[in-house]
PDB file of C-alpha atoms in Angstrom:
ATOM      1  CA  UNK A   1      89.379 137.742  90.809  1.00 55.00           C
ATOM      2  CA  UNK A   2      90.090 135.417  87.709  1.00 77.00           C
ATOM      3  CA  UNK A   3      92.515 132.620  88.507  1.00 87.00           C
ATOM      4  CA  UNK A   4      93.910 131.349  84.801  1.00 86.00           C
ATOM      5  CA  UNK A   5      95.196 128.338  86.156  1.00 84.00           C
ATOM      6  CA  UNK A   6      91.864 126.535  87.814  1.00 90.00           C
ATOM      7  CA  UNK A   7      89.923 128.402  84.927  1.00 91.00           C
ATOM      8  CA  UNK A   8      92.114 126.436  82.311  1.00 90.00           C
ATOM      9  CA  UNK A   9      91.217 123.234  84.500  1.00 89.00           C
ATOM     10  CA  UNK A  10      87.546 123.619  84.500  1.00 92.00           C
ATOM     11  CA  UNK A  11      87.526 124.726  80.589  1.00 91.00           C
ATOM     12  CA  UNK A  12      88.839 121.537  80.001  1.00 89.00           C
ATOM     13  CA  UNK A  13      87.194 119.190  82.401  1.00 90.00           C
ATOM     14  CA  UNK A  14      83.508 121.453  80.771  1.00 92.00           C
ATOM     15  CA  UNK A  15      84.594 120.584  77.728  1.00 92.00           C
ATOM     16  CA  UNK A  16      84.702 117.037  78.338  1.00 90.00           C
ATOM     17  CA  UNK A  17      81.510 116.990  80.329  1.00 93.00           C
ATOM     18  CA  UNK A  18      79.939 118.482  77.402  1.00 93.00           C
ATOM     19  CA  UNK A  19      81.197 116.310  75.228  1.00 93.00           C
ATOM     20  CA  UNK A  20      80.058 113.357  77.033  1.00 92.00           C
ATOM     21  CA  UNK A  21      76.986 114.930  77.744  1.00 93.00           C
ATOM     22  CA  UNK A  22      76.087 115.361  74.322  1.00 94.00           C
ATOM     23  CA  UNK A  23      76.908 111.551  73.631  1.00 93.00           C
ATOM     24  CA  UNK A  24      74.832 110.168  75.980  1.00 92.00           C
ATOM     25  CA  UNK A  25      71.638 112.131  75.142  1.00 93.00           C
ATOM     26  CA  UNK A  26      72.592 110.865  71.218  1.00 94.00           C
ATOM     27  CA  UNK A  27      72.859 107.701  72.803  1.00 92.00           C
ATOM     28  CA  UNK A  28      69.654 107.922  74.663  1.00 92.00           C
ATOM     29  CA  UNK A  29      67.895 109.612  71.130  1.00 94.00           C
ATOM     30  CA  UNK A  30      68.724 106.055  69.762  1.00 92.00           C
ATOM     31  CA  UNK A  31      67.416 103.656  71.916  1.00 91.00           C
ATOM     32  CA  UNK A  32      70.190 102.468  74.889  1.00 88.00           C
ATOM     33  CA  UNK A  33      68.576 103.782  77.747  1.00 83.00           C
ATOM     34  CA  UNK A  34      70.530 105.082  80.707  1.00 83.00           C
ATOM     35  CA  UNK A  35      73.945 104.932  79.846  1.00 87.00           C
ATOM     36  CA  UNK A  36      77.044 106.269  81.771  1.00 88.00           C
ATOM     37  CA  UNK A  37      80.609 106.361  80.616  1.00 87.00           C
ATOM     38  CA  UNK A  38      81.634 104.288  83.593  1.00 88.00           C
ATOM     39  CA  UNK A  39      79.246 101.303  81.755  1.00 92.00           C
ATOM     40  CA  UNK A  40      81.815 101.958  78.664  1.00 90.00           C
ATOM     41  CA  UNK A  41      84.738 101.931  80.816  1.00 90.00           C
ATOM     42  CA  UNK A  42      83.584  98.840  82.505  1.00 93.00           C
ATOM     43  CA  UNK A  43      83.333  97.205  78.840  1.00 94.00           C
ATOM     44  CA  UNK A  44      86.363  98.735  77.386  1.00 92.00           C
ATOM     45  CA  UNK A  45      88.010  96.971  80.385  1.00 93.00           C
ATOM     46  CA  UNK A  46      86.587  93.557  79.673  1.00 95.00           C
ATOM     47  CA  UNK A  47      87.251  93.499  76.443  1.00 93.00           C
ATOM     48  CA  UNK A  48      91.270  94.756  77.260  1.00 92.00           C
ATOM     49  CA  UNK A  49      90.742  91.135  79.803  1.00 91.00           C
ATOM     50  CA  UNK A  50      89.274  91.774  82.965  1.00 93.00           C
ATOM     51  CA  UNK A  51      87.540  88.542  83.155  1.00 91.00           C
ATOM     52  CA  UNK A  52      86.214  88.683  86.800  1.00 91.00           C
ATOM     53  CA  UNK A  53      84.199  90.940  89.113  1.00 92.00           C
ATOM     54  CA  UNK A  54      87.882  91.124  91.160  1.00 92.00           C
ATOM     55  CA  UNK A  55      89.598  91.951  87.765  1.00 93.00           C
ATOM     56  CA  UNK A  56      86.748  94.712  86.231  1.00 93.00           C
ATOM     57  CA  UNK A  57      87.142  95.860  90.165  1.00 93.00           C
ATOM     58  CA  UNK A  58      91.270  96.817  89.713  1.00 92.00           C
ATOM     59  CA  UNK A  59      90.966  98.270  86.487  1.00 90.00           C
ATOM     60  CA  UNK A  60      87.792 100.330  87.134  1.00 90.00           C
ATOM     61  CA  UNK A  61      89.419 101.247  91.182  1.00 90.00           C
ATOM     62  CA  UNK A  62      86.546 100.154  92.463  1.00 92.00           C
ATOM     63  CA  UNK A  63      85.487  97.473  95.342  1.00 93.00           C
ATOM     64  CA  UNK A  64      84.900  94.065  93.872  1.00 92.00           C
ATOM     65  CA  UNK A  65      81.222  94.816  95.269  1.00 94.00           C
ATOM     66  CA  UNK A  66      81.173  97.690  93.326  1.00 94.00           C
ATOM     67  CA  UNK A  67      82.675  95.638  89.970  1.00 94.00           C
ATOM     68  CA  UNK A  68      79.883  93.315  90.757  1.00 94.00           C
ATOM     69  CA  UNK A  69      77.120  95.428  90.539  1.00 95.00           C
ATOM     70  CA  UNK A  70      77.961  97.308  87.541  1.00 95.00           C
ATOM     71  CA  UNK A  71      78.314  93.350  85.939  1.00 96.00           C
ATOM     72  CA  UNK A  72      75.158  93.045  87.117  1.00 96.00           C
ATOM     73  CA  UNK A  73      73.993  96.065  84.880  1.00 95.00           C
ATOM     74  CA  UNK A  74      75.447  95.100  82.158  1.00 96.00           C
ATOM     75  CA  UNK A  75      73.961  91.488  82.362  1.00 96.00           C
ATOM     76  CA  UNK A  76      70.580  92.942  82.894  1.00 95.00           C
ATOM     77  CA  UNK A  77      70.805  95.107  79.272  1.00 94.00           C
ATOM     78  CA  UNK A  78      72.447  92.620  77.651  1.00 95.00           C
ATOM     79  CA  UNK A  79      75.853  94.064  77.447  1.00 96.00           C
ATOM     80  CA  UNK A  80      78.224  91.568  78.655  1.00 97.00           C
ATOM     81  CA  UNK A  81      77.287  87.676  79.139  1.00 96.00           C
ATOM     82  CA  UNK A  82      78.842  85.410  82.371  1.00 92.00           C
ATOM     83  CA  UNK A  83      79.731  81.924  80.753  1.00 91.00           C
ATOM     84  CA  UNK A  84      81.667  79.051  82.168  1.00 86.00           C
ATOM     85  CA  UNK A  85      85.727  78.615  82.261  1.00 81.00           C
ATOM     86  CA  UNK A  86      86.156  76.030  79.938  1.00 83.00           C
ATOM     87  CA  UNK A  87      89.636  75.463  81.822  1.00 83.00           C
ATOM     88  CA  UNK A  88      88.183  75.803  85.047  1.00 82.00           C
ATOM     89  CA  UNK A  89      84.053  75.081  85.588  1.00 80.00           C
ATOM     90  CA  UNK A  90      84.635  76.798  88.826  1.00 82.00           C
ATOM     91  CA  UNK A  91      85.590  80.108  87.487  1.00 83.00           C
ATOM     92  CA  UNK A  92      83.024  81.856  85.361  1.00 86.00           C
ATOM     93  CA  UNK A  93      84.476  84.474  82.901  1.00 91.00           C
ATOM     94  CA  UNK A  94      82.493  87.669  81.627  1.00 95.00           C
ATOM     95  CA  UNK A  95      82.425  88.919  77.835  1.00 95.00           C
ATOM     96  CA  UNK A  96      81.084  91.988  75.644  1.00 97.00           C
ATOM     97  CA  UNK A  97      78.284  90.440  73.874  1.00 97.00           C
ATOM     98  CA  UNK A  98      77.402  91.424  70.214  1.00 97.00           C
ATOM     99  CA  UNK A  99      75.281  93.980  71.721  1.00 95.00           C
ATOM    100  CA  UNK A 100      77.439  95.550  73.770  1.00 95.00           C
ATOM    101  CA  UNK A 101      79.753  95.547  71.197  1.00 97.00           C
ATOM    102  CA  UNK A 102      77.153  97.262  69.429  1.00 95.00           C
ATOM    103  CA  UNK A 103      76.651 100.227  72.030  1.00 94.00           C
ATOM    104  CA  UNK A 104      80.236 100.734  71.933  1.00 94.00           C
ATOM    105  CA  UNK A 105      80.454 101.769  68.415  1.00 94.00           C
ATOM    106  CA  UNK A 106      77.499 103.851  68.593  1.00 94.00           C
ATOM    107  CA  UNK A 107      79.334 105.598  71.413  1.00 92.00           C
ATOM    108  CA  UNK A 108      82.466 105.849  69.406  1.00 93.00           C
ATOM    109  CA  UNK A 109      81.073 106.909  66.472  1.00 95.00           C
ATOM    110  CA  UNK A 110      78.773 109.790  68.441  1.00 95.00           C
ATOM    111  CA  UNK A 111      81.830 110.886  69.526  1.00 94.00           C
ATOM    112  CA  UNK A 112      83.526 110.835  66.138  1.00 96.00           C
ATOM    113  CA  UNK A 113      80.036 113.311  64.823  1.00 96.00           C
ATOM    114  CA  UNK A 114      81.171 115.520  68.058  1.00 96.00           C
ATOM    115  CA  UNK A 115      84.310 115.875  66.585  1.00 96.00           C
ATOM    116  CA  UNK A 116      83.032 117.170  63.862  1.00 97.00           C
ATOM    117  CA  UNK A 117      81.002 119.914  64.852  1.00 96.00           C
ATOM    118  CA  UNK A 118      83.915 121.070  66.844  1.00 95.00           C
ATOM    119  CA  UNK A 119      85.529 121.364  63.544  1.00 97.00           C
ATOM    120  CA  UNK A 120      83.099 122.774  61.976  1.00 97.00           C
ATOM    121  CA  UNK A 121      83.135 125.566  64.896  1.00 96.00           C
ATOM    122  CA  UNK A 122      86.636 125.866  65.200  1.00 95.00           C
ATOM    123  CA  UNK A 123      87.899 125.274  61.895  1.00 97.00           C
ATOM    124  CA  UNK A 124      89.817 122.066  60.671  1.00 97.00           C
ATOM    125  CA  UNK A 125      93.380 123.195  61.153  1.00 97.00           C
ATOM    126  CA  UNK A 126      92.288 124.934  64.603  1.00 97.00           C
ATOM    127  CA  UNK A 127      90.612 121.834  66.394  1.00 96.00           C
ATOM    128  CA  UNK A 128      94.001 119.982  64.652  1.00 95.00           C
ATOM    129  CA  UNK A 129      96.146 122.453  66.231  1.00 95.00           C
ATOM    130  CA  UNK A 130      94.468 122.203  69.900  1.00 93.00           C
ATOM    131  CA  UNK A 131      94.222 118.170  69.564  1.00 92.00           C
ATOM    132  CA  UNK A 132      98.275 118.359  69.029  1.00 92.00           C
ATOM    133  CA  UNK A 133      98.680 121.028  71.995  1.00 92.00           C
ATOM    134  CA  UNK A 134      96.965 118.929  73.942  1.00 89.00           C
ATOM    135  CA  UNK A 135      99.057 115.389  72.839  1.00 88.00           C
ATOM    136  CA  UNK A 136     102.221 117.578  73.825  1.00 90.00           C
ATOM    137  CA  UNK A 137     100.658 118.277  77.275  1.00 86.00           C
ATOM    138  CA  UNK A 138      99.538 114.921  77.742  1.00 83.00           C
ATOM    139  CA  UNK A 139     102.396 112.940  76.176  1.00 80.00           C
ATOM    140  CA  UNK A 140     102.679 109.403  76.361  1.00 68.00           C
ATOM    141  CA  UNK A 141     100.676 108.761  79.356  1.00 63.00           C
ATOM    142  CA  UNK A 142      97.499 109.270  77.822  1.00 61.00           C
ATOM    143  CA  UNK A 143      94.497 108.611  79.797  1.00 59.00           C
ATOM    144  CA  UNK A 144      93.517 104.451  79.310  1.00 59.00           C
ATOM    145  CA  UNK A 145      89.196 105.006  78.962  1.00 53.00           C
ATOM    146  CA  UNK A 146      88.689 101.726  80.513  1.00 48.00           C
ATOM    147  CA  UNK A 147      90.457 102.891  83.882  1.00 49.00           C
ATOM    148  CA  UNK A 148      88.699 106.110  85.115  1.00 50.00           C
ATOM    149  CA  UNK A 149      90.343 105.958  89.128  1.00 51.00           C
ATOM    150  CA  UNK A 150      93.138 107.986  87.636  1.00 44.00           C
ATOM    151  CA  UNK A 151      90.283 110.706  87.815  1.00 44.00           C
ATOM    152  CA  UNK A 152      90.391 110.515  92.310  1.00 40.00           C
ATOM    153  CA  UNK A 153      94.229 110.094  92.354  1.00 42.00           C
ATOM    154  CA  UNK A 154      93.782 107.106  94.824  1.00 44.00           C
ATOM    155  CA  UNK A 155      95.197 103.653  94.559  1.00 43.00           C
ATOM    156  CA  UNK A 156      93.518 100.837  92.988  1.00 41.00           C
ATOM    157  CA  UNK A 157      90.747  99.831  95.471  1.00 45.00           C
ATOM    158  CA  UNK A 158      91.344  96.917  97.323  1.00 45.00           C
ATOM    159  CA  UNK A 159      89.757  93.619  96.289  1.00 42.00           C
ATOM    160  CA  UNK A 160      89.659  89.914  97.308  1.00 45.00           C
TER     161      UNK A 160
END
């Protein structure tokens, strides 16, 4: 028995996954090795100011463990750099570095190529037509890339 309501949920959440999909094996075709959208959303949310592994740790919902270790990760490719406070030498802030900066576009620009072949699939005015279906579903509250929790429906993970 077809159920048009969860069907319409997992055509959309496939349709992501195969979006993202594709852009990490473009991603992979061009040299940046293993990387996940949560590495994105991690520095999507540094560069919007998370500055600390407590800060990257509330905007990702994860444990400030967890924040840590994907800094880590980042470090370790070159993605984001851990430099001094200059207003407070105890505090060490983190930052996108060129590279990283770098990945991003690629990523963004995949996805813009993506688009494209959907249109050329679709149709122009078509893929137009679902992308402004879709805004009136969504409205306003669209979904912010550098905080994927909204995806478990749980509070922001305690931190400290």
């Amino acid at each position: 028995m077809s159920r048009p309501g969860p069907n319409l949920a997992l055509l959309l959440l496939g349709s992501y996954r195969k979006l993202v999909d594709a852009a990490v094996l473009e991603l992979q075709a061009r040299g940046y090795e293993d990387v996940r959208p949560s590495l994105h959303y991690a520095m999507s949310a540094i560069d919007l100011g998370a500055e600390s592994a407590s800060e990257l740790g509330r905007a990702l919902s994860v444990t400030k463990q967890a924040a840590a270790k994907t800094i880590a990760i980042l470090m370790e490719r070159g993605w984001v750099a851990v430099e001094d406070d200059a207003a407070d030498r105890r505090r060490k802030r983190i930052r996108v570095t060129d590279l990283g900066h770098r990945v991003m576009r690629e990523g963004e620009s995949i996805f813009d190529d993506l688009r494209q072949a959907w249109a050329d699939q679709l149709g122009q005015d078509d893929l137009a037509r679902l992308e402004a279906q879709l805004t009136a579903f969504v409205g306003d509250a669209t979904i912010e890339l550098e905080s994927p929790g909204w995806i478990s429906g749980e509070p922001p993970a305690p931190t400290g």
